[in-house]
mmCIF file of C-alpha atoms in Angstrom:
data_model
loop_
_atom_site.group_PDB
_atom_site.id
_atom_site.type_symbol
_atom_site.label_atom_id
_atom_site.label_comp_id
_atom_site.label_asym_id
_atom_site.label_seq_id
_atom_site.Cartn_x
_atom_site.Cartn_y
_atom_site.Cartn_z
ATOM 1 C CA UNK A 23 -5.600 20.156 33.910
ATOM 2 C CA UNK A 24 -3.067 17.416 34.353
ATOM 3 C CA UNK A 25 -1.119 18.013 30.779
ATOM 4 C CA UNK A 26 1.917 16.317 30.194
ATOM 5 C CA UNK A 27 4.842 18.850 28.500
ATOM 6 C CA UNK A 28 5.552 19.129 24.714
ATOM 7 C CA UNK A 29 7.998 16.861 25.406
ATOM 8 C CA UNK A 30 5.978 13.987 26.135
ATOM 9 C CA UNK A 31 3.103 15.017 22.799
ATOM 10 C CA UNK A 32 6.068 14.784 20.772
ATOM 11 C CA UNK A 33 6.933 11.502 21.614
ATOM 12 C CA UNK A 34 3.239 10.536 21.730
ATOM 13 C CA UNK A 35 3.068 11.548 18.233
ATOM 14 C CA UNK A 36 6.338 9.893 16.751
ATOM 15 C CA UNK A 37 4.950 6.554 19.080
ATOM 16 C CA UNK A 38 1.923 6.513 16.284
ATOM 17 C CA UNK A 39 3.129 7.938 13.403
ATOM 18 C CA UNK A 40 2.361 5.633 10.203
ATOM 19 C CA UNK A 41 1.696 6.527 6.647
ATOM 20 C CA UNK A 42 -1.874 7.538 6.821
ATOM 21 C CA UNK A 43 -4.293 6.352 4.585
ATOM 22 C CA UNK A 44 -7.771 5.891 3.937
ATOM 23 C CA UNK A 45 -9.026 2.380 3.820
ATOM 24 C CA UNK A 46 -13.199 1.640 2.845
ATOM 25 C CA UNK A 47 -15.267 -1.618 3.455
ATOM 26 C CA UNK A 48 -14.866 -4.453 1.740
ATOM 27 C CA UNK A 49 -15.689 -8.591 1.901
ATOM 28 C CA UNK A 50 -12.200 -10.021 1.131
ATOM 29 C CA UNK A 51 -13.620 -13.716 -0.136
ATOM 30 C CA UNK A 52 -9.936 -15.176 0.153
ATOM 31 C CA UNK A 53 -6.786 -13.907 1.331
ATOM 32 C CA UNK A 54 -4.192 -12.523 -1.407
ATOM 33 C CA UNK A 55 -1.396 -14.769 -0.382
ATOM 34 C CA UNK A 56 -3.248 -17.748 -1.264
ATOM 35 C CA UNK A 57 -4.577 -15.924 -4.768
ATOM 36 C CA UNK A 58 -1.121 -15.811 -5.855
ATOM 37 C CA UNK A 59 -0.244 -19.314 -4.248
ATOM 38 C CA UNK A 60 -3.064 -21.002 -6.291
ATOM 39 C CA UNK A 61 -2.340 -18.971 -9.752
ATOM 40 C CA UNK A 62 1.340 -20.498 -9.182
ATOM 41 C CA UNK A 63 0.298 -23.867 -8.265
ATOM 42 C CA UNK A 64 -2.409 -24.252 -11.689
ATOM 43 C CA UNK A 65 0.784 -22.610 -13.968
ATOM 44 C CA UNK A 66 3.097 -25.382 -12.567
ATOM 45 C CA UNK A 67 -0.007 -27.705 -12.895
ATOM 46 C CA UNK A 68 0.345 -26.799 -16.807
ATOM 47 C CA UNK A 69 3.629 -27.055 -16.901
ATOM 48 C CA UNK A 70 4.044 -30.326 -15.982
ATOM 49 C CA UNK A 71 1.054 -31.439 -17.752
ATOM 50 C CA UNK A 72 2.576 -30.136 -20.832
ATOM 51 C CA UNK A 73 5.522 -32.108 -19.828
ATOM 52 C CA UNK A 74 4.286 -35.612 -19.585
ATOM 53 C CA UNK A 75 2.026 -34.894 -22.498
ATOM 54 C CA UNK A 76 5.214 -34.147 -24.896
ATOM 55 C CA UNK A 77 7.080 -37.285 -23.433
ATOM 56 C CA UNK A 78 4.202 -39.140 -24.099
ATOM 57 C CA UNK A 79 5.099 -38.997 -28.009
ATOM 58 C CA UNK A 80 8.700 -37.841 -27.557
ATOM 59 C CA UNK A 81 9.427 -40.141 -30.552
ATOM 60 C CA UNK A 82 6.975 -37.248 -32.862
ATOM 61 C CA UNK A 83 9.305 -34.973 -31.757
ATOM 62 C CA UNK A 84 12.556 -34.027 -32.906
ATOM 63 C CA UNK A 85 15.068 -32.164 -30.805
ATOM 64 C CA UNK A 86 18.436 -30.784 -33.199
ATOM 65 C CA UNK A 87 20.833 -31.803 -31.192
ATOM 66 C CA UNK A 88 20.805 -34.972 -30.382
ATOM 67 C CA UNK A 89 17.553 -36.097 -32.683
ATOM 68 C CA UNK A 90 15.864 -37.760 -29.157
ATOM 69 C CA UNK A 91 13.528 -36.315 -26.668
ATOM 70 C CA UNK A 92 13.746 -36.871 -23.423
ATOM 71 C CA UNK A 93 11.743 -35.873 -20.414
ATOM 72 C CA UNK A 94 13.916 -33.264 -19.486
ATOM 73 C CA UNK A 95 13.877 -32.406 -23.166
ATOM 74 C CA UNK A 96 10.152 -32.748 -22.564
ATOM 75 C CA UNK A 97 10.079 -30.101 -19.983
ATOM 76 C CA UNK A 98 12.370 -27.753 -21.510
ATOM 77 C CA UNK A 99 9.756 -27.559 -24.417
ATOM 78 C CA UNK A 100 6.487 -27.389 -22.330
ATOM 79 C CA UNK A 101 8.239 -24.316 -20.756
ATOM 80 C CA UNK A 102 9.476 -22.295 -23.816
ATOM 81 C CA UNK A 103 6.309 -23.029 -25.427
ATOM 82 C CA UNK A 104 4.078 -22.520 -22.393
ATOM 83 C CA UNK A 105 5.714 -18.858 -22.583
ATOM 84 C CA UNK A 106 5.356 -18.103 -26.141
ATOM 85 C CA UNK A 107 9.429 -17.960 -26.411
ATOM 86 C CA UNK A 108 9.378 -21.228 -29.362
ATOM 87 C CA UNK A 109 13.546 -21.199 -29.883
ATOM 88 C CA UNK A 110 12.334 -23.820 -32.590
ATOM 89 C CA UNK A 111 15.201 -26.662 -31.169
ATOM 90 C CA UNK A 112 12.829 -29.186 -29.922
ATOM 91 C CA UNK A 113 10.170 -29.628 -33.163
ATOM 92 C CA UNK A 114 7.182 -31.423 -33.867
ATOM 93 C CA UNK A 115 7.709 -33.646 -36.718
ATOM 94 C CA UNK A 116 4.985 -36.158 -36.551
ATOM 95 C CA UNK A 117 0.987 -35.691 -37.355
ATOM 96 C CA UNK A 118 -0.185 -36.901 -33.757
ATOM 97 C CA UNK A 119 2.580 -34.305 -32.481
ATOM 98 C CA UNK A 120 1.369 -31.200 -34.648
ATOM 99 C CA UNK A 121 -2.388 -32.224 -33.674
ATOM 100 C CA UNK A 122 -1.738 -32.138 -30.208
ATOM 101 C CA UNK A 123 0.003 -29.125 -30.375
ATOM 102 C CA UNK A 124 -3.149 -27.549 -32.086
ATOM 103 C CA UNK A 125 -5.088 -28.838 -30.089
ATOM 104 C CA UNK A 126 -3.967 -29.159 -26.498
ATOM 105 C CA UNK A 127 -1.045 -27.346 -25.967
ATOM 106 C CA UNK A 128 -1.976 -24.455 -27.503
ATOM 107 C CA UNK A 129 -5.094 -23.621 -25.550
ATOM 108 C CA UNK A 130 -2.693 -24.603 -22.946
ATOM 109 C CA UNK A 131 -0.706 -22.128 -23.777
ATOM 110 C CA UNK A 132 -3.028 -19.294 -24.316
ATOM 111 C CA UNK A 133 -4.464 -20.259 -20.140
ATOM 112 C CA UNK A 134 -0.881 -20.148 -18.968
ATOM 113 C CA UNK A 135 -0.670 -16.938 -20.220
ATOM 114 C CA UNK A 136 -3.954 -15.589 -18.485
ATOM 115 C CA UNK A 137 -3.038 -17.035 -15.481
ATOM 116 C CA UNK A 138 0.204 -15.274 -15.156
ATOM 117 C CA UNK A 139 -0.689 -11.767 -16.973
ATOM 118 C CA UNK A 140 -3.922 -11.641 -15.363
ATOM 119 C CA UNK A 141 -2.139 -11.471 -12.059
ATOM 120 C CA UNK A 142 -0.510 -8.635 -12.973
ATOM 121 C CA UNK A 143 -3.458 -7.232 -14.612
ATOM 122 C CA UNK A 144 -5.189 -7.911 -11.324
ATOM 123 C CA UNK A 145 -3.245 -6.035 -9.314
ATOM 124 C CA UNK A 146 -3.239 -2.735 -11.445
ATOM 125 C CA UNK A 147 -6.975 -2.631 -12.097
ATOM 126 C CA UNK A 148 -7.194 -3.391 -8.084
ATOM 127 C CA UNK A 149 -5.208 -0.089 -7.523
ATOM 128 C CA UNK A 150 -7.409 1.440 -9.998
ATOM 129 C CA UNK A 151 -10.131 0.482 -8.974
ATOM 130 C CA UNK A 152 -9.519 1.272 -4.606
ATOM 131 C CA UNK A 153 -8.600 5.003 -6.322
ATOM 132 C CA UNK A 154 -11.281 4.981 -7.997
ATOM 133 C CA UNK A 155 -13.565 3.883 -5.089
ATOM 134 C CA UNK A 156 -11.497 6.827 -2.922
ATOM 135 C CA UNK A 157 -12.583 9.614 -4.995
ATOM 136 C CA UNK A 158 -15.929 8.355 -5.520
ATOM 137 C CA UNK A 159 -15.824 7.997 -1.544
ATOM 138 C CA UNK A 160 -15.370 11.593 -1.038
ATOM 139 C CA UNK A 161 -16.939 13.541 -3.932
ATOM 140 C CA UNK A 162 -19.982 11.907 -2.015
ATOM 141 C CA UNK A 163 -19.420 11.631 1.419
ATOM 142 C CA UNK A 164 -21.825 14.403 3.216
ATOM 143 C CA UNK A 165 -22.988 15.306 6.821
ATOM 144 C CA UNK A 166 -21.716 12.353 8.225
ATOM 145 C CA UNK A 167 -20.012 11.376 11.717
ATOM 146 C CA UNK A 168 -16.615 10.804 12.240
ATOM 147 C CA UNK A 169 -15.348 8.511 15.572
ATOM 148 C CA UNK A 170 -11.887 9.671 16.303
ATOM 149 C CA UNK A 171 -10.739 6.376 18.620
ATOM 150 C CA UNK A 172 -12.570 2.962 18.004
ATOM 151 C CA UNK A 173 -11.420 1.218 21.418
ATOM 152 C CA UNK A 174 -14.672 0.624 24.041
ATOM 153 C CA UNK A 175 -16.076 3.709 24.094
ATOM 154 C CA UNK A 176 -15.951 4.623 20.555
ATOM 155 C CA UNK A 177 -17.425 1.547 19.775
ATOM 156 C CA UNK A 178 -20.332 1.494 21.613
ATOM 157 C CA UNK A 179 -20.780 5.392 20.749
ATOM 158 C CA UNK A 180 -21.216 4.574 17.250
ATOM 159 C CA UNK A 181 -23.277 1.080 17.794
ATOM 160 C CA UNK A 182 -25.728 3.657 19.857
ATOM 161 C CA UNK A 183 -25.933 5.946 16.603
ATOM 162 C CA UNK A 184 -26.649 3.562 14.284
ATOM 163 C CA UNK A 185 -29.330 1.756 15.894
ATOM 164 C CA UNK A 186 -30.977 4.890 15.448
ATOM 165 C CA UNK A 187 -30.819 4.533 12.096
ATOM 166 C CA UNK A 188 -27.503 6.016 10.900
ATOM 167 C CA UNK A 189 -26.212 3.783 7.962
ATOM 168 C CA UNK A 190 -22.359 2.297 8.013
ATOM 169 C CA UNK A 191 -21.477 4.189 5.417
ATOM 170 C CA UNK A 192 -22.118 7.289 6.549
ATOM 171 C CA UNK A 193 -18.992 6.838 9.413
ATOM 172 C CA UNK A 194 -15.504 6.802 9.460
ATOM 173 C CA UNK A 195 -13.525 5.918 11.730
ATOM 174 C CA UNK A 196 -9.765 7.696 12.687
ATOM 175 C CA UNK A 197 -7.390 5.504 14.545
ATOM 176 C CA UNK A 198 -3.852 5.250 14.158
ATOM 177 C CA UNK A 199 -3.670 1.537 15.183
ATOM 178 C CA UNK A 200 -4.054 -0.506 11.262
ATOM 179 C CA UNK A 201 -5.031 -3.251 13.063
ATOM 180 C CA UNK A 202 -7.949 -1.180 14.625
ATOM 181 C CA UNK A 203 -8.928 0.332 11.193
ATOM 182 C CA UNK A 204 -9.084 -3.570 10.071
ATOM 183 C CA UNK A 205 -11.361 -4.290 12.381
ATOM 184 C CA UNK A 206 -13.664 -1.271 11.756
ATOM 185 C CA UNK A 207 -13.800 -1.505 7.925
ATOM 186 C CA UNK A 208 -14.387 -5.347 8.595
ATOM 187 C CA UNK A 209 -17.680 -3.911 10.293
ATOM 188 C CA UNK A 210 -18.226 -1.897 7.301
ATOM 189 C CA UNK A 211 -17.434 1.607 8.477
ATOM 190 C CA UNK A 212 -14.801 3.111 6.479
ATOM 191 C CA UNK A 213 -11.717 3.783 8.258
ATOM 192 C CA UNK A 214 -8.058 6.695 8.209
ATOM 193 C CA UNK A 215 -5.044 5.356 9.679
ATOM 194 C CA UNK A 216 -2.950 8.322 11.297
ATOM 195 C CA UNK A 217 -2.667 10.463 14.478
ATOM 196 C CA UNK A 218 -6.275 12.446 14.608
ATOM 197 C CA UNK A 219 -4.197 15.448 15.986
ATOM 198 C CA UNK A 220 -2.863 16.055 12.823
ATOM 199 C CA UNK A 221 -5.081 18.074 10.239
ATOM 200 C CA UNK A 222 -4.145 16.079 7.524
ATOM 201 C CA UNK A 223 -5.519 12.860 8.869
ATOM 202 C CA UNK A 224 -8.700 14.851 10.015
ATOM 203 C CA UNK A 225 -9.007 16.491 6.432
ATOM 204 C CA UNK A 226 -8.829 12.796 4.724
ATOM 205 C CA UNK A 227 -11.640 11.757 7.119
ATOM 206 C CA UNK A 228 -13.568 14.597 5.576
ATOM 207 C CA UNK A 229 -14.020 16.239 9.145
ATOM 208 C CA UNK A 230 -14.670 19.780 7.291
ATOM 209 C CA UNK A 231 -18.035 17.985 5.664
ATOM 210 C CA UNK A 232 -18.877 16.002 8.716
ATOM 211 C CA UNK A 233 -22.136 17.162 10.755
ATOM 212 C CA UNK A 234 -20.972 14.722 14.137
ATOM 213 C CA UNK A 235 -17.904 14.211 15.703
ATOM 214 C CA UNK A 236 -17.087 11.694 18.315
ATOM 215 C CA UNK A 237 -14.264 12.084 20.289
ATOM 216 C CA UNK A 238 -13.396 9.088 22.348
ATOM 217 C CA UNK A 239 -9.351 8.748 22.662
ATOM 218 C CA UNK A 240 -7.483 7.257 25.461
ATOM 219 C CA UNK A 241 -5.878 10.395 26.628
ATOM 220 C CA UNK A 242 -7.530 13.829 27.923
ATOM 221 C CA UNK A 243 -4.883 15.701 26.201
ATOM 222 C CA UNK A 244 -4.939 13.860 22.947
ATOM 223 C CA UNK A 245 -8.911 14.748 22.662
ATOM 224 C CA UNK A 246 -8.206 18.352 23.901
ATOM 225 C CA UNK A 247 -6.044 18.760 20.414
ATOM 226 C CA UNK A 248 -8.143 16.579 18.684
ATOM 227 C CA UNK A 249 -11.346 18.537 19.534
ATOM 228 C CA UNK A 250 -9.032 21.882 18.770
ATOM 229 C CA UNK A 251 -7.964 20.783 15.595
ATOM 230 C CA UNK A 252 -11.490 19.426 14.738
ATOM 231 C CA UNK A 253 -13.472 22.415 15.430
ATOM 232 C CA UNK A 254 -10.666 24.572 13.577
ATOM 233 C CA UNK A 255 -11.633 22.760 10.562
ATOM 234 C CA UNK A 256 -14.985 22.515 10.927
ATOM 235 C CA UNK A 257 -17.156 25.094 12.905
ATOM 236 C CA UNK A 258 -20.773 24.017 12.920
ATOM 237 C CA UNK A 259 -20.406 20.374 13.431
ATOM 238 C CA UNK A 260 -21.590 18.873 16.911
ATOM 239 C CA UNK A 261 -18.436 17.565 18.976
ATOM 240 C CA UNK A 262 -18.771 15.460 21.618
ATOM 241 C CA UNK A 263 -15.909 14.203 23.644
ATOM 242 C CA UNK A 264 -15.003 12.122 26.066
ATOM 243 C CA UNK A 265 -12.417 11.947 28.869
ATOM 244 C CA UNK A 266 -11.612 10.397 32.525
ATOM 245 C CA UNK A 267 -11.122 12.836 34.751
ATOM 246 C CA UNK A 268 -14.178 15.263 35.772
ATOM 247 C CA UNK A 269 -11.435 18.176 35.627
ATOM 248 C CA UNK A 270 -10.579 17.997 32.310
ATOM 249 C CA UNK A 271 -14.331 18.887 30.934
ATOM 250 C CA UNK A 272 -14.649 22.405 31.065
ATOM 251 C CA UNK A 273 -11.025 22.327 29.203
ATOM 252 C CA UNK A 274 -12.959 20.276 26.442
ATOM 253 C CA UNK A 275 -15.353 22.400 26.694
ATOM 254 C CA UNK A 276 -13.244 25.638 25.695
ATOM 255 C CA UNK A 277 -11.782 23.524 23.297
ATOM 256 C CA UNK A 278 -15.041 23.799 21.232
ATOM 257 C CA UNK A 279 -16.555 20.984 22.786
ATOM 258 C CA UNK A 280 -20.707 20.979 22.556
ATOM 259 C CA UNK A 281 -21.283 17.703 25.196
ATOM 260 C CA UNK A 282 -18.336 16.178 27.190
ATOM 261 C CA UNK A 283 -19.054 12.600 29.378
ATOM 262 C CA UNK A 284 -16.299 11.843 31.849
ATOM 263 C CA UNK A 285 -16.448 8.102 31.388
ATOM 264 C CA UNK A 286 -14.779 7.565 34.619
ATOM 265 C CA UNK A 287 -17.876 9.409 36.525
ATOM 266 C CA UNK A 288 -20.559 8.069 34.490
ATOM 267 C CA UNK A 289 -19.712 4.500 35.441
ATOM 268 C CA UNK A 290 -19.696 5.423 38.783
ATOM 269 C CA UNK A 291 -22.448 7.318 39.091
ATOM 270 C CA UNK A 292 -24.281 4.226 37.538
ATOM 271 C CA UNK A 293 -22.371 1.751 39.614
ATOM 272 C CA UNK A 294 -23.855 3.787 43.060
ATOM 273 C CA UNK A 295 -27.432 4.263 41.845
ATOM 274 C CA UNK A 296 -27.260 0.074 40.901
ATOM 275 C CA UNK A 297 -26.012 -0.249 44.537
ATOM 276 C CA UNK A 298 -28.933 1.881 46.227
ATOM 277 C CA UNK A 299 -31.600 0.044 43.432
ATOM 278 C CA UNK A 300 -30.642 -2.358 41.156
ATOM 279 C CA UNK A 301 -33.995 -2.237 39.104
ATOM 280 C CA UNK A 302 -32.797 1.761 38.649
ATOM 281 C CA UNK A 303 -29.444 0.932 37.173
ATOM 282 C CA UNK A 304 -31.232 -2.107 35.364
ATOM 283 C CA UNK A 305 -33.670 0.829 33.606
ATOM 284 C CA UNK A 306 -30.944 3.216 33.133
ATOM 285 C CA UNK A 307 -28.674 0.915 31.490
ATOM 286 C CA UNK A 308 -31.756 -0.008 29.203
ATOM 287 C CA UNK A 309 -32.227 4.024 28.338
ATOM 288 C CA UNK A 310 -28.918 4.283 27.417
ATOM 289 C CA UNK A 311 -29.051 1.270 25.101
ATOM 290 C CA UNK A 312 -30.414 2.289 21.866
ATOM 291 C CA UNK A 313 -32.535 -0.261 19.625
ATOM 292 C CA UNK A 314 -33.979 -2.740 22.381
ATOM 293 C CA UNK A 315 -36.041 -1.864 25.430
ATOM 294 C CA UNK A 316 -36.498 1.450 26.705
ATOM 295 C CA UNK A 317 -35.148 4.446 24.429
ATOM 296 C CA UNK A 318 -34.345 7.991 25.232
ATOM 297 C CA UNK A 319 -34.579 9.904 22.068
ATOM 298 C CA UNK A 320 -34.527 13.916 20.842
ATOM 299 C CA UNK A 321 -37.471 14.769 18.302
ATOM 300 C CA UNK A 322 -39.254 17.540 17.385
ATOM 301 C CA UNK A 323 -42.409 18.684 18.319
ATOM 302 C CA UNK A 324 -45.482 17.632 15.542
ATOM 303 C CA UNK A 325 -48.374 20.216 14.759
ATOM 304 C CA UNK A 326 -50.604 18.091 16.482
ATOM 305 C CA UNK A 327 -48.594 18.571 19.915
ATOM 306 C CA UNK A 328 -48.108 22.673 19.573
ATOM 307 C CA UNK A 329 -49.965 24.434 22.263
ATOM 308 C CA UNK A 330 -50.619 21.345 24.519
ATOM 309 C CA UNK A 331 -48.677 20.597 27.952
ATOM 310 C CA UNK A 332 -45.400 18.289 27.660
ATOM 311 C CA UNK A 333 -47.484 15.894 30.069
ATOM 312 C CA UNK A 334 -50.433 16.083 27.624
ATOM 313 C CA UNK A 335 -48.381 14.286 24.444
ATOM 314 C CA UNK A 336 -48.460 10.752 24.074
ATOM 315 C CA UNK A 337 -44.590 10.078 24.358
ATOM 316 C CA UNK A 338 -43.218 10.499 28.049
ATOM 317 C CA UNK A 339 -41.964 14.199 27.692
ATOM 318 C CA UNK A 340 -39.137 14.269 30.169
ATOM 319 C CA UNK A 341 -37.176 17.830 29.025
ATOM 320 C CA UNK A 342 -38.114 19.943 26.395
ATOM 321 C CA UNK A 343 -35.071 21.792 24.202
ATOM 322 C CA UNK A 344 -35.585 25.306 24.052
ATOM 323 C CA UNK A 345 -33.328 27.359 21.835
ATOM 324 C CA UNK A 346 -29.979 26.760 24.017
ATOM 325 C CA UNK A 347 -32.165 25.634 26.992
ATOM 326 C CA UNK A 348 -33.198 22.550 28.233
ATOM 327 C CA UNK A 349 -35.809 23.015 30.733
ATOM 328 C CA UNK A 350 -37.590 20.239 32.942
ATOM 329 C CA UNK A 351 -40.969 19.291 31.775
ATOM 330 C CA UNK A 352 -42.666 20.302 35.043
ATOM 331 C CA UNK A 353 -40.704 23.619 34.182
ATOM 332 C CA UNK A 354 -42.957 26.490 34.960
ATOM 333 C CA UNK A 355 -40.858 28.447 32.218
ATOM 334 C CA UNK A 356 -42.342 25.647 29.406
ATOM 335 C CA UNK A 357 -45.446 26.645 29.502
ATOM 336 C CA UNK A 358 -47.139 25.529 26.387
ATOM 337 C CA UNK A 359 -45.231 23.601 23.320
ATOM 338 C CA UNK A 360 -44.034 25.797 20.535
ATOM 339 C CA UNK A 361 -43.612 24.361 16.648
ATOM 340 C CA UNK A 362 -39.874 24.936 17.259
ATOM 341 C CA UNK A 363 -39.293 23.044 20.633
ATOM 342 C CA UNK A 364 -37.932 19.901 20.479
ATOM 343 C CA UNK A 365 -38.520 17.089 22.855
ATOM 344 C CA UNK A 366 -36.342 14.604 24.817
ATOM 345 C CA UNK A 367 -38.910 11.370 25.544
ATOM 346 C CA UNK A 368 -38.465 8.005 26.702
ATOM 347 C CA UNK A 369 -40.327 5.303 23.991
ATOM 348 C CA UNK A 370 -40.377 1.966 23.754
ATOM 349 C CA UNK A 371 -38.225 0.618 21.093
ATOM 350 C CA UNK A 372 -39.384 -1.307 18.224
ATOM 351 C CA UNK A 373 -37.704 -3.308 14.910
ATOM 352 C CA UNK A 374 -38.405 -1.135 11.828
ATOM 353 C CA UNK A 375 -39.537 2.147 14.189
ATOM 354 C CA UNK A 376 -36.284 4.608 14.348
ATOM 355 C CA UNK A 377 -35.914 7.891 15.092
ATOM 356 C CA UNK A 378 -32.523 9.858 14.681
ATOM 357 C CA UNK A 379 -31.658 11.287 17.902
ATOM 358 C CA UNK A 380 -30.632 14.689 15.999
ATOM 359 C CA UNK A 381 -31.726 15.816 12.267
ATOM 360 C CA UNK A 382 -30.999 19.810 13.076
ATOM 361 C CA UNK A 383 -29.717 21.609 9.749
ATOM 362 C CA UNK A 384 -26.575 22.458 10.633
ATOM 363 C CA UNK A 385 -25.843 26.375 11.101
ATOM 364 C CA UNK A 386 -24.728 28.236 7.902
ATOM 365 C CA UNK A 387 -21.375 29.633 8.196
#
């Protein structure tokens, strides 16, 4: 296998080091900046109103030292009364003065205040509130599937599983680009910053609880640790892994590995077969995209199938899963189907009709 030394991990690994964190789905309405740029605006808004409103009747008002009000005067006292500070220089002294103070300045007052402490107050029940969401996140998070890479191939990995039926919030995505975990919780998956070699950042994605884990990182040594480290924490989830070159594979494979696609292969394999007959690389590249078309799928066998001939079923039987075997459907060694078989069929897709490629229990440890 064409490893580079410690050397270059190492630098790998200081390369994407970042604070890791764990960031969930949400619909930001309106970016924070301009929260804060708005509250601002509306308290200067009062502020000045305040202002002109005060030198409007400066002569109710009575300022101790020089008995006149003027509109710096004016704004002076819109601010320390705005802010609840009142030094009690600048007084109101006539009736119109004292009513608008009751009466517009006041409730004035009382909204400046919101406006500023409720910024503050926004923040900490925000931080409150994201914990809160965290710890909800994971007392709850079960058998889900965890995408360790979200470039290309991780991308369309997890599109495939979830037009099977596999809800958004049962992923999360590792990365330890921020920018990439943006994008992924913006697509409502929920998303770890870090380096996915790390067990740390594989323990906050809840990999221990997870019942699938895609590997699809840029590197083949990078998933050969990641798929170590994964299947060190968790031993009876289903790994599958992807890397470039065809050599790499049975590495993966020892690695704890259950299916590894050499990407770099795959494409070319399809690329040929398109070359020899287009309309068989148009059909394969329709079986391999779940939700529209043509669908390749894994079920298991009904009652009403046990004891008849794969060809005899109504789906197109094209392998039947045996225990650890998967054996042709014109295999001799098939025979008849058994209650615990499960079937790999091409069906036509349809809106509404979805079938999870895999609902095995998972083995007890």
């Amino acid at each position: 296998m064409k490893l580079p030394g410690q050397d270059a991990i190492a630098r790998q690994a200081d390369e994407h080091l970042v604070t890791h964190r764990v960031l969930l789905p949400r619909k930001v309405v309106e970016h924070p900046f301009r929260q804060v740029a708005k509250r601002v605006l509306m308290a200067l808004f009062l502020l000045m109103a305040t202002a002109v409103i005060v030198y409007a009747d400066h002569d109710g008002y009575n300022d101790n030292s020089d008995g006149s009000v003027d509109f710096l005067d004016a704004c002076y006292y819109a601010t320390v009364t705005l802010s609840t500070t009142g030094y009690g220089d600048i007084t109101p002294v006539s009736d119109a003065a004292r009513l608008t103070n009751i009466f517009v300045i006041t409730p004035m007052r009382v909204l400046f205040l919101i406006i500023l402490v409720g910024t503050t107050l926004e923040v900490l029940t925000e931080r409150t509130r994201e914990e809160w969401r965290l710890n909800r996140w994971r007392s709850t998070l079960r058998d889900h599937t965890v995408v360790i890479g979200f470039g290309t191939k991780g991308r369309s990995a997890i599109q495939t599983v979830c037009a099977t039926g596999l809800k958004k919030e049962q992923v999360v995505v590792v990365d330890p680009s921020s920018k990439v975990i943006e994008a992924a919780t913006a697509d409502g998956y929920a998303g770890v910053v870090g380096d996915a070699t790390r067990s740390d950042v594989l323990m906050r994605a809840e990999v221990h609880r997870a019942r699938k884990i895609i590997i699809a990182t840029q590197r083949d040594d990078t998933a050969v640790l990641v798929t170590l480290t994964a299947r060190q924490l968790n031993k009876g989830a289903k790994i599958v892994a992807a890397v470039r070159e065809e050599e790499n594979a049975p590495l993966l494979k020892q690695s704890g590995a259950d299916a590894v696609i050499t990407s770099a292969s795959a494409a070319g394999r399809l690329l040929g077969l398109s070359v020899l007959s287009p309309a068989a690389g148009m059909v394969m590249e329709d079986l391999i995209q779940q939700g529209s078309g043509l669908d390749i799928i894994e079920r298991p066998v009904i009652k009403a199938e046990v004891g008849k001939r794969p060809k005899e079923t109504v789906d197109l039987v094209v392998s039947v899963v045996r225990g650890h075997r998967v054996l042709g459907y014109d295999d001799v060694a098939v025979g008849t189907l058994q209650l615990t078989d499960r079937l790999i069929t091409i069906v036509r897709a349809t809106p509404g009709t979805q079938i999870a490629p895999d609902v095995r229990p998972l083995p007890q440890d």
